[in-house]
Tab-separated table of C-alpha atoms in Angstrom:
chain	number	residue	atom	x	y	z
A	1	MET	CA	0.000	0.000	0.000
A	2	TYR	CA	1.239	3.493	-0.818
A	3	PRO	CA	1.868	5.820	2.143
A	4	ALA	CA	-0.673	8.445	3.147
A	5	LEU	CA	0.261	11.954	2.049
A	6	SER	CA	0.353	14.216	5.099
A	7	THR	CA	0.960	17.950	5.191
A	8	ASP	CA	4.387	17.306	6.710
A	9	ALA	CA	5.321	14.771	4.010
A	10	LEU	CA	4.217	17.167	1.264
A	11	ALA	CA	6.252	20.010	2.766
A	12	LYS	CA	9.355	17.807	2.809
A	13	LEU	CA	8.805	16.754	-0.815
A	14	ARG	CA	8.755	20.408	-1.874
A	15	GLN	CA	12.197	21.176	-0.421
A	16	PRO	CA	15.200	21.568	-2.788
A	17	ARG	CA	17.178	18.415	-3.606
A	18	PRO	CA	20.728	17.747	-4.758
A	19	TYR	CA	20.712	17.745	-8.553
A	20	PRO	CA	19.315	15.725	-10.282
A	21	ALA	CA	15.827	15.385	-8.787
A	22	VAL	CA	13.676	13.433	-11.243
A	23	SER	CA	9.870	13.629	-11.384
A	24	LEU	CA	7.825	11.141	-13.412
A	25	VAL	CA	4.099	11.861	-13.681
A	26	MET	CA	1.793	9.530	-15.593
A	27	PRO	CA	-1.949	9.034	-16.050
A	28	THR	CA	-3.133	5.524	-15.177
A	29	HIS	CA	-6.347	3.576	-15.584
A	30	ARG	CA	-8.489	1.660	-13.126
A	31	ARG	CA	-10.209	-0.741	-15.502
A	32	GLU	CA	-9.784	-2.924	-18.565
A	33	PRO	CA	-9.066	-2.529	-21.400
A	34	ASP	CA	-7.462	0.913	-20.851
A	35	ASP	CA	-5.168	-0.342	-18.084
A	36	ALA	CA	-3.313	-2.552	-20.597
A	37	GLN	CA	-1.393	0.515	-21.845
A	38	ASP	CA	-0.089	1.505	-18.407
A	39	PRO	CA	2.900	-0.913	-18.141
A	40	VAL	CA	4.088	0.080	-21.617
A	41	ARG	CA	3.712	3.776	-20.871
A	42	LEU	CA	5.609	3.371	-17.594
A	43	ARG	CA	8.500	1.546	-19.303
A	44	ASN	CA	8.714	4.326	-21.888
A	45	LEU	CA	8.771	7.013	-19.187
A	46	LEU	CA	11.481	5.194	-17.259
A	47	ALA	CA	13.545	4.862	-20.442
A	48	ARG	CA	13.092	8.573	-21.173
A	49	ALA	CA	14.235	9.496	-17.667
A	50	GLU	CA	17.280	7.243	-17.972
A	51	LYS	CA	18.205	8.812	-21.324
A	52	ASP	CA	17.818	12.333	-19.900
A	53	LEU	CA	20.210	11.418	-17.096
A	54	GLN	CA	22.696	9.766	-19.464
A	55	ASP	CA	22.700	12.827	-21.746
A	56	ASP	CA	22.969	15.417	-18.958
A	57	PRO	CA	26.570	16.703	-18.639
A	58	GLY	CA	25.738	18.178	-15.249
A	59	VAL	CA	25.236	14.738	-13.702
A	60	THR	CA	28.349	12.958	-12.476
A	61	ARG	CA	28.802	9.228	-13.005
A	62	GLU	CA	28.334	8.552	-9.278
A	63	ARG	CA	25.178	10.654	-9.059
A	64	ARG	CA	23.805	9.025	-12.205
A	65	ALA	CA	24.354	5.538	-10.812
A	66	ASP	CA	22.717	6.525	-7.509
A	67	VAL	CA	19.624	8.048	-9.131
A	68	LEU	CA	19.202	5.211	-11.637
A	69	SER	CA	19.346	2.757	-8.742
A	70	GLN	CA	16.664	4.736	-6.916
A	71	LEU	CA	14.589	4.834	-10.094
A	72	GLU	CA	14.785	1.062	-10.399
A	73	ARG	CA	13.706	0.616	-6.787
A	74	ALA	CA	10.803	3.031	-7.233
A	75	ALA	CA	9.610	1.202	-10.357
A	76	ALA	CA	9.611	-2.072	-8.412
A	77	GLU	CA	7.184	-0.544	-5.893
A	78	VAL	CA	4.622	0.527	-8.505
A	79	ASP	CA	1.392	-1.481	-8.332
A	80	LEU	CA	-0.489	-0.957	-11.590
A	81	VAL	CA	-2.972	-3.706	-10.718
A	82	HIS	CA	-4.517	-1.381	-8.129
A	83	ALA	CA	-3.996	1.857	-10.075
A	84	GLU	CA	-6.093	4.965	-9.595
A	85	ASP	CA	-6.076	7.918	-12.002
A	86	GLY	CA	-2.457	9.020	-11.762
A	87	LEU	CA	1.005	7.873	-10.762
A	88	VAL	CA	3.735	10.147	-9.355
A	89	ILE	CA	7.352	8.991	-8.905
A	90	TYR	CA	10.109	11.106	-7.393
A	91	VAL	CA	13.786	10.052	-7.276
A	92	ALA	CA	16.897	11.932	-6.172
A	93	PRO	CA	20.278	10.928	-4.779
A	94	GLY	CA	19.616	8.609	-1.843
A	95	GLU	CA	15.807	8.633	-1.996
A	96	HIS	CA	12.726	7.605	-3.959
A	97	HIS	CA	8.973	8.079	-3.459
A	98	VAL	CA	5.935	6.559	-5.182
A	99	TRP	CA	2.408	7.940	-4.950
A	100	THR	CA	-0.891	7.027	-6.559
A	101	VAL	CA	-3.548	9.741	-6.849
A	102	ALA	CA	-7.267	9.780	-7.564
A	103	ARG	CA	-6.897	12.617	-10.058
A	104	THR	CA	-5.846	12.663	-13.711
A	105	VAL	CA	-2.316	13.969	-14.257
A	106	PRO	CA	-0.341	14.858	-17.411
A	107	GLU	CA	2.525	12.705	-18.641
A	108	ARG	CA	5.791	14.397	-17.666
A	109	VAL	CA	9.471	13.668	-17.032
A	110	VAL	CA	11.266	16.588	-15.367
A	111	VAL	CA	14.897	16.740	-14.193
A	112	ALA	CA	15.594	19.666	-11.843
A	113	ASP	CA	16.734	20.484	-8.314
A	114	THR	CA	13.198	20.212	-6.920
A	115	PHE	CA	10.373	17.731	-7.438
A	116	LEU	CA	7.400	18.698	-9.620
A	117	THR	CA	4.759	18.727	-6.871
A	118	ARG	CA	1.871	20.711	-8.349
A	119	ASN	CA	-0.069	17.598	-9.404
A	120	LEU	CA	0.442	15.949	-6.016
A	121	VAL	CA	-0.590	19.150	-4.216
A	122	ALA	CA	-3.782	19.428	-6.266
A	123	ALA	CA	-4.555	15.718	-5.881
A	124	ARG	CA	-4.248	15.962	-2.115
A	125	ALA	CA	-6.505	19.025	-2.007
A	126	ALA	CA	-9.054	17.197	-4.152
A	127	GLU	CA	-8.954	14.118	-1.921
A	128	ARG	CA	-10.802	15.937	0.894
A	129	PRO	CA	-9.156	13.861	3.654
A	130	TYR	CA	-10.911	13.158	6.945
A	131	TRP	CA	-10.345	11.328	10.227
A	132	ALA	CA	-12.723	8.635	11.432
A	133	LEU	CA	-12.469	7.551	15.087
A	134	THR	CA	-14.042	4.218	16.056
A	135	VAL	CA	-14.650	4.006	19.799
A	136	ALA	CA	-15.388	1.017	22.035
A	137	ALA	CA	-14.644	0.152	25.653
A	138	ASP	CA	-11.666	-2.009	24.676
A	139	ARG	CA	-10.378	-0.423	21.459
A	140	VAL	CA	-10.150	3.067	19.958
A	141	SER	CA	-8.954	3.197	16.353
A	142	LEU	CA	-8.251	6.125	14.059
A	143	TRP	CA	-8.820	5.865	10.305
A	144	ASN	CA	-7.073	8.065	7.748
A	145	GLY	CA	-9.729	8.486	5.071
A	146	SER	CA	-10.632	10.064	1.751
A	147	PRO	CA	-13.467	9.402	-0.704
A	148	GLU	CA	-11.266	6.803	-2.437
A	149	ARG	CA	-9.702	4.948	0.496
A	150	ALA	CA	-9.336	4.561	4.237
A	151	ALA	CA	-6.418	3.094	6.162
A	152	GLU	CA	-5.976	2.540	9.878
A	153	HIS	CA	-3.624	5.100	11.428
A	154	THR	CA	-1.003	3.253	13.449
A	155	GLY	CA	0.993	6.149	14.863
A	156	ASP	CA	0.604	8.709	17.656
A	157	GLY	CA	-0.504	6.011	20.107
A	158	PHE	CA	-3.235	4.528	17.892
A	159	PRO	CA	-4.843	2.075	18.128
A	160	LEU	CA	-5.461	2.136	21.880
A	161	THR	CA	-6.464	-1.252	23.298
A	162	ARG	CA	-7.121	-2.792	26.695
A	163	SER	CA	-8.606	-5.943	28.214
A	164	LEU	CA	-12.094	-5.811	29.710
A	165	ALA	CA	-11.429	-8.788	31.960
A	166	ASP	CA	-11.793	-7.822	35.632
A	167	PRO	CA	-10.183	-10.387	37.957
A	168	ASP	CA	-12.375	-9.099	40.825
A	169	ALA	CA	-15.616	-9.018	38.840
A	170	GLU	CA	-17.285	-11.959	40.620
A	171	ARG	CA	-16.824	-10.437	44.093
A	172	LYS	CA	-17.941	-6.989	42.899
A	173	GLU	CA	-21.066	-8.501	41.354
A	174	ARG	CA	-21.929	-10.302	44.638
A	175	VAL	CA	-21.727	-7.084	46.650
A	176	GLY	CA	-23.390	-4.983	43.980
A	177	ASP	CA	-20.261	-2.966	43.236
A	178	LEU	CA	-19.765	-3.820	39.533
A	179	PRO	CA	-20.419	-0.636	37.550
A	180	SER	CA	-21.546	-0.661	33.935
A	181	THR	CA	-18.701	-0.549	31.417
A	182	PHE	CA	-19.040	3.119	30.554
A	183	GLN	CA	-19.336	4.259	34.172
A	184	ASP	CA	-16.208	2.390	35.212
A	185	GLU	CA	-13.273	4.661	36.083
A	186	ASP	CA	-10.832	2.482	34.120
A	187	THR	CA	-12.938	3.028	30.995
A	188	ARG	CA	-13.014	6.766	31.621
A	189	THR	CA	-9.219	6.792	32.004
A	190	PHE	CA	-8.901	4.818	28.752
A	191	PHE	CA	-11.083	7.347	26.924
A	192	ARG	CA	-9.100	10.266	28.354
A	193	GLU	CA	-5.931	8.726	26.903
A	194	ALA	CA	-7.685	8.329	23.548
A	195	HIS	CA	-8.861	11.927	23.630
A	196	ARG	CA	-5.328	13.191	24.318
A	197	ALA	CA	-3.969	11.130	21.415
A	198	LEU	CA	-6.720	12.452	19.138
A	199	ARG	CA	-5.945	16.073	20.067
A	200	THR	CA	-2.296	15.522	19.130
A	201	VAL	CA	-3.223	14.222	15.677
A	202	LEU	CA	-5.755	16.977	15.007
A	203	ALA	CA	-3.280	19.663	16.051
A	204	SER	CA	-0.750	18.514	13.433
A	205	GLU	CA	-3.246	17.479	10.752
A	206	PRO	CA	-6.628	19.281	11.085
A	207	ARG	CA	-9.424	17.602	9.122
A	208	PRO	CA	-13.151	16.915	9.405
A	209	LEU	CA	-13.726	14.316	12.141
A	210	TYR	CA	-16.267	11.498	12.250
A	211	VAL	CA	-16.795	9.475	15.436
A	212	ILE	CA	-18.279	5.974	15.141
A	213	GLY	CA	-19.365	3.712	17.998
A	214	GLU	CA	-22.258	2.565	20.116
A	215	ALA	CA	-24.178	5.429	21.714
A	216	PRO	CA	-22.701	5.058	25.242
A	217	ALA	CA	-19.142	5.062	23.845
A	218	VAL	CA	-19.711	8.130	21.699
A	219	SER	CA	-21.382	9.904	24.623
A	220	LEU	CA	-18.499	9.131	26.997
A	221	LEU	CA	-15.951	10.463	24.488
A	222	GLY	CA	-17.880	13.729	24.327
A	223	GLU	CA	-17.936	13.932	28.137
A	224	THR	CA	-14.191	13.277	28.285
A	225	GLY	CA	-13.268	16.390	26.321
A	226	SER	CA	-14.439	18.764	23.632
A	227	LEU	CA	-14.461	17.665	19.993
A	228	PRO	CA	-13.839	19.975	17.011
A	229	GLN	CA	-16.783	22.041	15.839
A	230	GLY	CA	-18.670	20.193	13.123
A	231	THR	CA	-17.684	16.710	14.300
A	232	ALA	CA	-20.271	14.203	13.015
A	233	THR	CA	-21.172	11.060	14.957
A	234	LEU	CA	-22.562	7.686	13.947
A	235	HIS	CA	-23.999	5.208	16.451
A	236	GLN	CA	-22.714	1.914	15.090
A	237	GLY	CA	-20.474	-0.578	16.846
A	238	GLY	CA	-18.201	-3.363	15.659
A	239	LEU	CA	-15.891	-1.330	13.413
A	240	GLY	CA	-12.822	-1.060	15.644
A	241	HIS	CA	-10.925	-3.528	13.445
A	242	GLY	CA	-12.512	-2.347	10.195
A	243	PRO	CA	-12.262	-3.611	7.582
A	244	GLU	CA	-11.718	-0.549	5.411
A	245	GLY	CA	-14.745	-1.239	3.221
A	246	ALA	CA	-17.059	-1.437	6.226
A	247	VAL	CA	-15.764	1.869	7.636
A	248	ARG	CA	-16.221	3.643	4.303
A	249	THR	CA	-19.705	2.152	3.809
A	250	ALA	CA	-20.792	3.294	7.259
A	251	LEU	CA	-19.479	6.806	6.638
A	252	ALA	CA	-20.867	7.222	3.104
A	253	PRO	CA	-24.087	9.071	4.113
A	254	LEU	CA	-22.166	11.410	6.437
A	255	LEU	CA	-19.545	12.166	3.776
A	256	ALA	CA	-22.260	12.894	1.203
A	257	ALA	CA	-24.005	15.261	3.607
A	258	HIS	CA	-20.695	17.021	4.321
A	259	GLU	CA	-19.976	17.498	0.622
A	260	GLU	CA	-23.455	18.908	0.049
A	261	ALA	CA	-22.950	21.374	2.883
A	262	VAL	CA	-19.543	22.412	1.502
A	263	SER	CA	-20.991	23.052	-1.972
A	264	THR	CA	-23.813	25.141	-0.535
A	265	THR	CA	-21.387	27.212	1.535
A	266	VAL	CA	-19.003	27.737	-1.391
A	267	LEU	CA	-21.777	28.926	-3.712
A	268	ALA	CA	-23.047	31.338	-1.052
A	269	GLU	CA	-19.537	32.778	-0.567
A	270	LEU	CA	-19.077	33.227	-4.318
A	271	ASP	CA	-22.443	35.019	-4.604
A	272	ALA	CA	-21.526	37.340	-1.737
A	273	ALA	CA	-18.152	38.058	-3.348
A	274	ARG	CA	-19.865	39.133	-6.575
A	275	GLY	CA	-21.779	41.773	-4.616
A	276	ARG	CA	-18.546	43.052	-3.075
A	277	ARG	CA	-16.718	42.929	-6.409
A	278	GLU	CA	-14.248	40.465	-4.923
A	279	TYR	CA	-15.016	37.713	-7.414
A	280	ALA	CA	-13.096	36.080	-10.269
A	281	GLY	CA	-14.643	33.542	-12.601
A	282	GLY	CA	-13.224	31.489	-15.465
A	283	LEU	CA	-9.731	30.263	-16.139
A	284	ASP	CA	-8.160	33.553	-17.297
A	285	GLU	CA	-9.395	35.662	-14.384
A	286	VAL	CA	-8.646	33.049	-11.745
A	287	HIS	CA	-5.186	32.300	-13.163
A	288	GLU	CA	-4.267	35.993	-13.056
A	289	ALA	CA	-5.577	36.357	-9.496
A	290	ALA	CA	-3.589	33.302	-8.402
A	291	LYS	CA	-0.354	34.714	-9.851
A	292	GLU	CA	-0.978	37.953	-7.944
A	293	GLY	CA	-1.709	36.123	-4.682
A	294	ARG	CA	-5.165	37.696	-4.383
A	295	ILE	CA	-7.245	34.535	-3.903
A	296	ARG	CA	-8.839	33.917	-0.504
A	297	LEU	CA	-11.068	31.007	-1.553
A	298	LEU	CA	-10.632	28.942	-4.714
A	299	ALA	CA	-13.484	26.727	-5.918
A	300	VAL	CA	-12.819	24.097	-8.608
A	301	GLU	CA	-14.956	21.335	-10.047
A	302	GLU	CA	-13.282	18.084	-9.079
A	303	HIS	CA	-12.684	16.724	-12.601
A	304	TYR	CA	-11.866	20.004	-14.308
A	305	ARG	CA	-8.776	19.914	-16.509
A	306	ALA	CA	-7.729	22.434	-19.168
A	307	VAL	CA	-5.016	22.280	-21.841
A	308	VAL	CA	-3.819	25.796	-22.687
A	309	ARG	CA	-0.997	27.907	-23.999
A	310	ASP	CA	0.133	30.460	-21.440
A	311	TYR	CA	0.960	33.785	-23.112
A	312	GLY	CA	1.594	35.566	-19.811
A	313	ASP	CA	-1.322	37.989	-20.016
A	314	HIS	CA	-3.896	35.440	-21.200
A	315	LEU	CA	-4.499	31.726	-21.776
A	316	GLU	CA	-5.626	30.126	-25.011
A	317	PRO	CA	-7.154	26.656	-25.441
A	318	ALA	CA	-4.737	24.135	-26.940
A	319	GLU	CA	-4.335	20.457	-27.734
A	320	PRO	CA	-2.058	18.214	-25.666
A	321	SER	CA	0.088	17.603	-28.757
A	322	ASP	CA	0.639	21.331	-29.375
A	323	LEU	CA	4.093	22.715	-28.664
A	324	ASP	CA	4.335	24.636	-25.379
A	325	SER	CA	0.870	23.495	-24.276
A	326	ARG	CA	0.132	23.189	-20.536
A	327	ASP	CA	-2.251	20.438	-19.498
A	328	ASP	CA	-1.779	20.932	-15.748
A	329	ILE	CA	-2.751	24.603	-15.586
A	330	VAL	CA	-5.567	23.897	-13.100
A	331	ASP	CA	-3.181	22.073	-10.761
A	332	ASP	CA	-0.750	24.974	-11.116
A	333	ILE	CA	-3.497	27.415	-10.034
A	334	VAL	CA	-4.339	25.203	-7.049
A	335	GLU	CA	-0.703	25.069	-5.953
A	336	GLN	CA	-0.249	28.836	-6.361
A	337	ALA	CA	-3.404	29.494	-4.360
A	338	LEU	CA	-2.299	27.217	-1.526
A	339	GLU	CA	1.172	28.798	-1.535
A	340	THR	CA	-0.403	32.191	-0.780
A	341	GLY	CA	-2.625	30.885	2.016
A	342	ALA	CA	-5.873	30.463	0.098
A	343	GLU	CA	-8.513	27.922	0.990
A	344	VAL	CA	-9.162	25.468	-1.853
A	345	ARG	CA	-12.481	23.653	-2.193
A	346	PHE	CA	-13.207	21.023	-4.821
A	347	VAL	CA	-16.913	20.649	-5.631
A	348	ARG	CA	-18.950	18.233	-7.725
A	349	ASP	CA	-18.919	18.604	-11.499
A	350	ASP	CA	-21.430	21.124	-12.906
A	351	THR	CA	-21.648	22.974	-9.576
A	352	LEU	CA	-19.804	25.913	-11.184
A	353	ALA	CA	-21.320	25.644	-14.655
A	354	GLY	CA	-22.036	29.384	-14.718
A	355	ALA	CA	-18.409	30.235	-13.915
A	356	ASP	CA	-16.608	28.050	-16.479
A	357	ARG	CA	-15.946	25.453	-13.765
A	358	ILE	CA	-13.518	27.509	-11.686
A	359	ALA	CA	-14.090	30.611	-9.523
A	360	ALA	CA	-12.549	32.497	-6.639
A	361	VAL	CA	-13.276	34.860	-3.784
A	362	LEU	CA	-10.586	37.561	-3.783
A	363	ARG	CA	-8.849	39.272	-0.897
A	364	TYR	CA	-9.115	42.633	-2.679
C-alpha cells in the first residue's frame, strides 16, 4: 500500500534536492481494457528518464548511478494492478517516493533540483481527507480516510487497546459494586488517553472528524473532552478492526451530507463576493488572481482539466500535442493558491457551470 500523504510529508517533498531530482508523472487507468497501456507507458517514461540522465553533462557518473538505482527501486514498488487515475514517482540521490492519486495527471518527465509537486498538491486538495475515530470500551482506532480509500492510522498512540477482563468481577457482582462498562473509572481513564492522542493528531493534521461507535461510547468520548466544531457522529459498533470497506460504507451518508454542505457554503460565498466585487470567474481571471496572490477562496470542479498555452497575459485553449501546451494549468493554479494561504475547495462537477468550472473569492 502506498503511504498516506500528510501535510508534513508534502512540505518535505517540496524542499530543494541535490541535482538531479527526477519527477515522473503519468496518467493511469483503473479498468480494462485501458489499463493494458499503463505498463508500456511506464516503461517508456522510465527509459526517457534514464536517457535524460545519461545525456545530462551536469550529472556525475556517481550521481547518475545513484539516481538510476533509486529509479529502479521506485519502479519495483509501482502497483499498476490497483492503479487509480495518476502515478507520481520522485527520485533523487539517496531517496525515492511513489504515490498514486485519484486525479488525472499529465505525462511528464522533469529533471531539476526540486520535485514537480503541483499535481500531487492538487490531488491531495481534491482528496478531501478526513479522520474517522471508532470508539469502544476495549479499542479506539483512528482511520485516515478520503473518498477513495481509508487506512488505519497506526501512529501517535493509535490504536489504543485494553482488556475488559476484571479479575475481581465476581466479588464486585456479589456485593453490587460492579459498575456498567461506561461508568467504570478504568474506561473513563482509557477514553481520556484516547482523547489526548486524538488532540495531538488533530493539532498537526486538522481535518473533518467522524466518530463511530455505540451510543454510550460516543457519549463518553464527548464527556471526556471537547471535539472539534462540526464533528459528526454515527452510532454503530463493531468497526474497531474495520475492515476498510465497512468503515467507508458506514461513513458514506455522512460524507455525502458534508460534501453537500460544503458546496452550498461555497456557492453562497461566491455570490456574496460578486456583490462586493471580490469575485473572479473562469480560467483567465482566476489564473491571473492566483499569480498575484489575491485569492482567498478557490473553488474548482473536481474533474476540471484544461489544456492551454500560457501567453503571460492570457491563456488560449490548446491540444495536448501542441508545442508549449500546458495540461496541468488547473493544478498549477491550485498550488499557487495554496502557496499564498488560500482555501481550496473542490466541488462536484457542474456545480460551477455558470463560472466556467472555476471561480474564486478575492482578498481585494
